[in-house]
């Protein structure tokens, strides 16, 4: 039993090392896209912080979701955040599963380049929308009488740039249309829908997205319009951008050709091919016929001649 466990652990370690090498090479080629995506995440947070300075509390607007869904209360607001954290962490862990499990579907670096492209496009539309019109926030800390509903004028630019993370993100106001939580949720679910392999998890993902929508409205963190707009906007953004981006390479056929070979690898491959040819084997793996070398000539089986016979003219 111990020998079996040790053998499996050795295989797992080799797989992790091989996958890490591949992903590092991909990261070296695509780090600019990942960095740009991460910078845009900060800009999105900065924009959400900035609109809080413009927010003015007022009466909660009439909303059909508020009539249909009972209010959970301020003490149960953690429910939607807990579900969102579960979806977020689950997707991140799944995106790194090729390091542990055999997968022929995704490369982690390329997948996150794609995901960040979806997020950035959706967040740009979101920033334009919530700066166009500021609505009175329905959340408890955004209502009239709350000290957090309005922010005092900042004393310095640095105060704005630091965005008071994470307190400023959790207790933000004014960034309503449309929901940022639904952007992340729908992008993750749509990505797994395309690249995931388990049908049951795909169905569970859509169910959790619906539950997340209901909890956001029931927690009064967003109006119903914020969630509805997110559903069709994110789906359209993912649809159009996904058609414009190059498709992820299939690992089953692209593993050997995805990355450029180094000079050492090229020399090694050339030597290996020459060795095969000198021993009578074709470089083409489809050509498996054995060959016999006679007087410096490589001849097919069944047509080989003995050297002595050939020299005597027999």
GROMACS .gro file of C-alpha atoms in nm:
model
  314
    1UNK     CA    1   0.000   0.000   0.000
    2UNK     CA    2   0.280   0.242   0.092
    3UNK     CA    3   0.455   0.166  -0.239
    4UNK     CA    4   0.135   0.245  -0.431
    5UNK     CA    5   0.083   0.573  -0.245
    6UNK     CA    6   0.445   0.671  -0.305
    7UNK     CA    7   0.415   0.590  -0.674
    8UNK     CA    8   0.097   0.795  -0.713
    9UNK     CA    9   0.254   1.084  -0.520
   10UNK     CA   10   0.551   1.074  -0.757
   11UNK     CA   11   0.323   1.087  -1.060
   12UNK     CA   12   0.129   1.376  -0.908
   13UNK     CA   13   0.449   1.571  -0.838
   14UNK     CA   14   0.572   1.516  -1.194
   15UNK     CA   15   0.238   1.636  -1.330
   16UNK     CA   16   0.248   1.948  -1.112
   17UNK     CA   17   0.604   2.026  -1.224
   18UNK     CA   18   0.522   1.974  -1.592
   19UNK     CA   19   0.206   2.185  -1.568
   20UNK     CA   20   0.391   2.459  -1.381
   21UNK     CA   21   0.657   2.475  -1.651
   22UNK     CA   22   0.393   2.502  -1.924
   23UNK     CA   23   0.195   2.770  -1.741
   24UNK     CA   24   0.509   2.973  -1.666
   25UNK     CA   25   0.592   2.976  -2.037
   26UNK     CA   26   0.237   3.088  -2.115
   27UNK     CA   27   0.258   3.351  -1.842
   28UNK     CA   28   0.579   3.487  -1.995
   29UNK     CA   29   0.391   3.537  -2.322
   30UNK     CA   30   0.063   3.671  -2.182
   31UNK     CA   31   0.156   3.857  -1.862
   32UNK     CA   32   0.070   4.193  -2.018
   33UNK     CA   33  -0.292   4.088  -2.069
   34UNK     CA   34  -0.322   3.954  -1.714
   35UNK     CA   35  -0.162   4.266  -1.568
   36UNK     CA   36  -0.393   4.491  -1.771
   37UNK     CA   37  -0.693   4.295  -1.648
   38UNK     CA   38  -0.584   4.326  -1.285
   39UNK     CA   39  -0.519   4.699  -1.324
   40UNK     CA   40  -0.870   4.738  -1.464
   41UNK     CA   41  -1.005   4.565  -1.153
   42UNK     CA   42  -0.842   4.835  -0.944
   43UNK     CA   43  -0.978   5.108  -1.173
   44UNK     CA   44  -1.325   4.959  -1.135
   45UNK     CA   45  -1.289   4.968  -0.756
   46UNK     CA   46  -1.163   5.325  -0.776
   47UNK     CA   47  -1.462   5.429  -0.987
   48UNK     CA   48  -1.703   5.265  -0.742
   49UNK     CA   49  -1.532   5.450  -0.458
   50UNK     CA   50  -1.554   5.779  -0.648
   51UNK     CA   51  -1.927   5.756  -0.714
   52UNK     CA   52  -1.984   5.716  -0.340
   53UNK     CA   53  -1.879   6.079  -0.299
   54UNK     CA   54  -2.161   6.174  -0.536
   55UNK     CA   55  -2.424   5.959  -0.368
   56UNK     CA   56  -2.714   6.138  -0.203
   57UNK     CA   57  -2.948   5.926   0.013
   58UNK     CA   58  -3.319   5.946  -0.048
   59UNK     CA   59  -3.641   5.745  -0.032
   60UNK     CA   60  -3.607   5.391  -0.164
   61UNK     CA   61  -3.747   5.366  -0.514
   62UNK     CA   62  -4.050   5.153  -0.592
   63UNK     CA   63  -3.929   4.807  -0.694
   64UNK     CA   64  -4.124   4.497  -0.791
   65UNK     CA   65  -3.859   4.269  -0.641
   66UNK     CA   66  -3.902   4.438  -0.302
   67UNK     CA   67  -4.274   4.360  -0.315
   68UNK     CA   68  -4.227   3.996  -0.415
   69UNK     CA   69  -3.929   3.903  -0.197
   70UNK     CA   70  -3.943   3.946   0.181
   71UNK     CA   71  -3.665   4.157   0.328
   72UNK     CA   72  -3.398   3.941   0.488
   73UNK     CA   73  -3.286   4.208   0.729
   74UNK     CA   74  -2.952   4.365   0.799
   75UNK     CA   75  -2.838   4.075   1.017
   76UNK     CA   76  -2.880   3.827   0.728
   77UNK     CA   77  -2.700   4.027   0.463
   78UNK     CA   78  -2.410   3.782   0.490
   79UNK     CA   79  -2.609   3.516   0.303
   80UNK     CA   80  -2.560   3.667  -0.042
   81UNK     CA   81  -2.194   3.744   0.032
   82UNK     CA   82  -2.134   3.388   0.152
   83UNK     CA   83  -2.285   3.242  -0.164
   84UNK     CA   84  -2.084   3.481  -0.381
   85UNK     CA   85  -1.760   3.389  -0.200
   86UNK     CA   86  -1.841   3.020  -0.251
   87UNK     CA   87  -1.891   3.068  -0.625
   88UNK     CA   88  -1.578   3.282  -0.655
   89UNK     CA   89  -1.348   3.045  -0.465
   90UNK     CA   90  -1.489   2.737  -0.639
   91UNK     CA   91  -1.421   2.883  -0.982
   92UNK     CA   92  -1.067   2.989  -0.890
   93UNK     CA   93  -0.989   2.640  -0.759
   94UNK     CA   94  -1.138   2.478  -1.070
   95UNK     CA   95  -0.928   2.700  -1.297
   96UNK     CA   96  -0.614   2.552  -1.138
   97UNK     CA   97  -0.731   2.190  -1.146
   98UNK     CA   98  -0.505   2.091  -1.441
   99UNK     CA   99  -0.213   2.112  -1.197
  100UNK     CA  100  -0.362   1.817  -1.007
  101UNK     CA  101  -0.598   1.636  -1.242
  102UNK     CA  102  -0.554   1.534  -1.602
  103UNK     CA  103  -0.737   1.779  -1.824
  104UNK     CA  104  -0.756   1.821  -2.199
  105UNK     CA  105  -0.972   2.132  -2.186
  106UNK     CA  106  -0.796   2.438  -2.046
  107UNK     CA  107  -0.470   2.615  -1.980
  108UNK     CA  108  -0.504   2.824  -1.662
  109UNK     CA  109  -0.323   3.134  -1.789
  110UNK     CA  110  -0.516   3.145  -2.117
  111UNK     CA  111  -0.845   3.086  -1.936
  112UNK     CA  112  -0.788   3.381  -1.702
  113UNK     CA  113  -0.692   3.604  -1.995
  114UNK     CA  114  -1.032   3.524  -2.138
  115UNK     CA  115  -1.217   3.569  -1.808
  116UNK     CA  116  -1.053   3.906  -1.741
  117UNK     CA  117  -1.150   4.024  -2.089
  118UNK     CA  118  -1.516   3.945  -2.010
  119UNK     CA  119  -1.494   4.115  -1.672
  120UNK     CA  120  -1.324   4.431  -1.799
  121UNK     CA  121  -1.572   4.483  -2.084
  122UNK     CA  122  -1.869   4.437  -1.848
  123UNK     CA  123  -1.717   4.663  -1.584
  124UNK     CA  124  -1.653   4.943  -1.834
  125UNK     CA  125  -2.022   4.938  -1.925
  126UNK     CA  126  -2.108   4.934  -1.555
  127UNK     CA  127  -1.892   5.238  -1.478
  128UNK     CA  128  -2.051   5.435  -1.762
  129UNK     CA  129  -2.398   5.340  -1.638
  130UNK     CA  130  -2.370   5.423  -1.268
  131UNK     CA  131  -2.192   5.751  -1.336
  132UNK     CA  132  -2.468   5.852  -1.580
  133UNK     CA  133  -2.737   5.848  -1.312
  134UNK     CA  134  -2.694   5.813  -0.935
  135UNK     CA  135  -2.984   5.639  -0.764
  136UNK     CA  136  -3.050   5.645  -0.389
  137UNK     CA  137  -2.906   5.320  -0.258
  138UNK     CA  138  -3.153   5.066  -0.112
  139UNK     CA  139  -2.892   4.908   0.115
  140UNK     CA  140  -2.923   4.974   0.488
  141UNK     CA  141  -2.604   5.179   0.517
  142UNK     CA  142  -2.703   5.389   0.213
  143UNK     CA  143  -3.037   5.509   0.345
  144UNK     CA  144  -3.121   5.846   0.497
  145UNK     CA  145  -2.988   5.883   0.847
  146UNK     CA  146  -2.689   5.653   0.802
  147UNK     CA  147  -2.344   5.803   0.854
  148UNK     CA  148  -2.209   5.585   0.573
  149UNK     CA  149  -2.462   5.708   0.315
  150UNK     CA  150  -2.242   6.003   0.219
  151UNK     CA  151  -1.866   6.043   0.228
  152UNK     CA  152  -1.699   6.364   0.347
  153UNK     CA  153  -1.478   6.545   0.104
  154UNK     CA  154  -1.141   6.366   0.089
  155UNK     CA  155  -0.844   6.535   0.252
  156UNK     CA  156  -0.599   6.409  -0.011
  157UNK     CA  157  -0.581   6.224  -0.341
  158UNK     CA  158  -0.418   5.933  -0.162
  159UNK     CA  159  -0.733   5.881   0.042
  160UNK     CA  160  -0.926   5.826  -0.280
  161UNK     CA  161  -0.663   5.609  -0.444
  162UNK     CA  162  -0.647   5.370  -0.149
  163UNK     CA  163  -1.029   5.322  -0.177
  164UNK     CA  164  -1.040   5.225   0.192
  165UNK     CA  165  -1.016   4.855   0.106
  166UNK     CA  166  -1.198   4.636   0.208
  167UNK     CA  167  -1.434   4.856   0.416
  168UNK     CA  168  -1.492   5.096   0.129
  169UNK     CA  169  -1.586   4.810  -0.105
  170UNK     CA  170  -1.829   4.641   0.135
  171UNK     CA  171  -2.001   4.964   0.239
  172UNK     CA  172  -2.011   5.143  -0.096
  173UNK     CA  173  -2.311   5.337  -0.223
  174UNK     CA  174  -2.415   5.472  -0.561
  175UNK     CA  175  -2.265   5.201  -0.784
  176UNK     CA  176  -2.596   5.036  -0.858
  177UNK     CA  177  -2.675   4.975  -1.224
  178UNK     CA  178  -2.569   4.709  -1.272
  179UNK     CA  179  -2.465   4.453  -1.010
  180UNK     CA  180  -2.092   4.376  -0.988
  181UNK     CA  181  -2.161   4.053  -0.799
  182UNK     CA  182  -2.373   3.931  -1.089
  183UNK     CA  183  -2.099   4.023  -1.338
  184UNK     CA  184  -1.853   3.790  -1.166
  185UNK     CA  185  -2.112   3.520  -1.106
  186UNK     CA  186  -2.237   3.508  -1.464
  187UNK     CA  187  -1.888   3.526  -1.618
  188UNK     CA  188  -1.777   3.233  -1.404
  189UNK     CA  189  -2.089   3.028  -1.480
  190UNK     CA  190  -2.070   3.098  -1.855
  191UNK     CA  191  -1.701   3.009  -1.862
  192UNK     CA  192  -1.759   2.677  -1.687
  193UNK     CA  193  -2.057   2.615  -1.915
  194UNK     CA  194  -1.818   2.619  -2.210
  195UNK     CA  195  -1.503   2.461  -2.067
  196UNK     CA  196  -1.633   2.253  -1.779
  197UNK     CA  197  -1.689   1.879  -1.816
  198UNK     CA  198  -1.951   1.790  -1.555
  199UNK     CA  199  -2.309   1.851  -1.659
  200UNK     CA  200  -2.436   1.840  -1.299
  201UNK     CA  201  -2.200   2.122  -1.197
  202UNK     CA  202  -2.311   2.331  -1.494
  203UNK     CA  203  -2.673   2.294  -1.386
  204UNK     CA  204  -2.577   2.371  -1.026
  205UNK     CA  205  -2.392   2.683  -1.143
  206UNK     CA  206  -2.700   2.825  -1.313
  207UNK     CA  207  -2.913   2.742  -1.010
  208UNK     CA  208  -2.669   2.925  -0.781
  209UNK     CA  209  -2.672   3.225  -1.017
  210UNK     CA  210  -3.051   3.245  -0.984
  211UNK     CA  211  -3.034   3.208  -0.606
  212UNK     CA  212  -2.762   3.476  -0.595
  213UNK     CA  213  -2.991   3.712  -0.787
  214UNK     CA  214  -3.277   3.658  -0.544
  215UNK     CA  215  -3.057   3.699  -0.238
  216UNK     CA  216  -2.912   4.028  -0.367
  217UNK     CA  217  -3.261   4.173  -0.406
  218UNK     CA  218  -3.388   4.023  -0.079
  219UNK     CA  219  -3.086   4.170   0.103
  220UNK     CA  220  -3.172   4.510  -0.051
  221UNK     CA  221  -2.819   4.548  -0.183
  222UNK     CA  222  -2.947   4.628  -0.532
  223UNK     CA  223  -3.269   4.711  -0.707
  224UNK     CA  224  -3.421   4.444  -0.927
  225UNK     CA  225  -3.323   4.643  -1.237
  226UNK     CA  226  -2.955   4.609  -1.139
  227UNK     CA  227  -2.982   4.232  -1.146
  228UNK     CA  228  -3.198   4.214  -1.461
  229UNK     CA  229  -2.964   4.441  -1.659
  230UNK     CA  230  -2.667   4.232  -1.546
  231UNK     CA  231  -2.826   3.911  -1.674
  232UNK     CA  232  -2.868   4.022  -2.034
  233UNK     CA  233  -2.569   4.258  -2.051
  234UNK     CA  234  -2.310   4.007  -1.928
  235UNK     CA  235  -2.449   3.731  -2.150
  236UNK     CA  236  -2.429   3.958  -2.455
  237UNK     CA  237  -2.079   4.080  -2.367
  238UNK     CA  238  -1.950   3.725  -2.323
  239UNK     CA  239  -2.118   3.614  -2.646
  240UNK     CA  240  -1.964   3.886  -2.864
  241UNK     CA  241  -1.618   3.892  -2.707
  242UNK     CA  242  -1.596   3.513  -2.704
  243UNK     CA  243  -1.652   3.512  -3.081
  244UNK     CA  244  -1.378   3.772  -3.131
  245UNK     CA  245  -1.111   3.605  -2.917
  246UNK     CA  246  -0.908   3.311  -3.050
  247UNK     CA  247  -1.032   2.981  -2.915
  248UNK     CA  248  -0.837   2.807  -2.642
  249UNK     CA  249  -0.609   2.540  -2.791
  250UNK     CA  250  -0.708   2.179  -2.738
  251UNK     CA  251  -0.454   2.026  -2.504
  252UNK     CA  252  -0.481   1.686  -2.672
  253UNK     CA  253  -0.334   1.817  -2.999
  254UNK     CA  254  -0.162   2.141  -2.902
  255UNK     CA  255   0.051   2.036  -2.608
  256UNK     CA  256   0.357   1.990  -2.826
  257UNK     CA  257   0.303   2.286  -3.054
  258UNK     CA  258   0.155   2.551  -2.828
  259UNK     CA  259   0.489   2.683  -2.705
  260UNK     CA  260   0.789   2.768  -2.921
  261UNK     CA  261   1.081   2.531  -2.884
  262UNK     CA  262   1.407   2.656  -2.744
  263UNK     CA  263   1.732   2.609  -2.940
  264UNK     CA  264   1.825   2.319  -2.715
  265UNK     CA  265   1.489   2.151  -2.768
  266UNK     CA  266   1.511   2.201  -3.144
  267UNK     CA  267   1.860   2.049  -3.153
  268UNK     CA  268   1.742   1.756  -2.943
  269UNK     CA  269   1.445   1.695  -3.169
  270UNK     CA  270   1.664   1.714  -3.481
  271UNK     CA  271   1.910   1.463  -3.336
  272UNK     CA  272   1.625   1.231  -3.242
  273UNK     CA  273   1.480   1.243  -3.593
  274UNK     CA  274   1.822   1.181  -3.749
  275UNK     CA  275   1.875   0.887  -3.516
  276UNK     CA  276   1.544   0.737  -3.625
  277UNK     CA  277   1.632   0.779  -3.990
  278UNK     CA  278   1.977   0.624  -3.950
  279UNK     CA  279   1.819   0.320  -3.785
  280UNK     CA  280   1.570   0.276  -4.063
  281UNK     CA  281   1.266   0.433  -3.894
  282UNK     CA  282   1.072   0.713  -4.052
  283UNK     CA  283   1.020   1.036  -3.863
  284UNK     CA  284   0.651   0.992  -3.938
  285UNK     CA  285   0.495   0.797  -3.650
  286UNK     CA  286   0.241   0.653  -3.895
  287UNK     CA  287   0.519   0.477  -4.082
  288UNK     CA  288   0.602   0.179  -3.860
  289UNK     CA  289   0.741  -0.063  -4.122
  290UNK     CA  290   1.071  -0.219  -4.031
  291UNK     CA  291   1.352  -0.171  -4.278
  292UNK     CA  292   1.680  -0.345  -4.341
  293UNK     CA  293   2.004  -0.166  -4.417
  294UNK     CA  294   2.215  -0.326  -4.695
  295UNK     CA  295   2.539  -0.177  -4.825
  296UNK     CA  296   2.440   0.169  -4.704
  297UNK     CA  297   2.092   0.136  -4.861
  298UNK     CA  298   1.769   0.113  -4.664
  299UNK     CA  299   1.526  -0.129  -4.823
  300UNK     CA  300   1.173  -0.239  -4.737
  301UNK     CA  301   1.112  -0.582  -4.579
  302UNK     CA  302   1.062  -0.852  -4.838
  303UNK     CA  303   1.293  -0.674  -5.084
  304UNK     CA  304   1.614  -0.696  -4.881
  305UNK     CA  305   1.905  -0.859  -5.061
  306UNK     CA  306   2.209  -1.017  -4.906
  307UNK     CA  307   2.523  -0.825  -4.966
  308UNK     CA  308   2.716  -1.125  -5.087
  309UNK     CA  309   2.446  -1.227  -5.333
  310UNK     CA  310   2.425  -0.880  -5.473
  311UNK     CA  311   2.800  -0.861  -5.522
  312UNK     CA  312   2.810  -1.202  -5.701
  313UNK     CA  313   2.527  -1.102  -5.931
  314UNK     CA  314   2.306  -1.386  -5.807
   0.00000   0.00000   0.00000
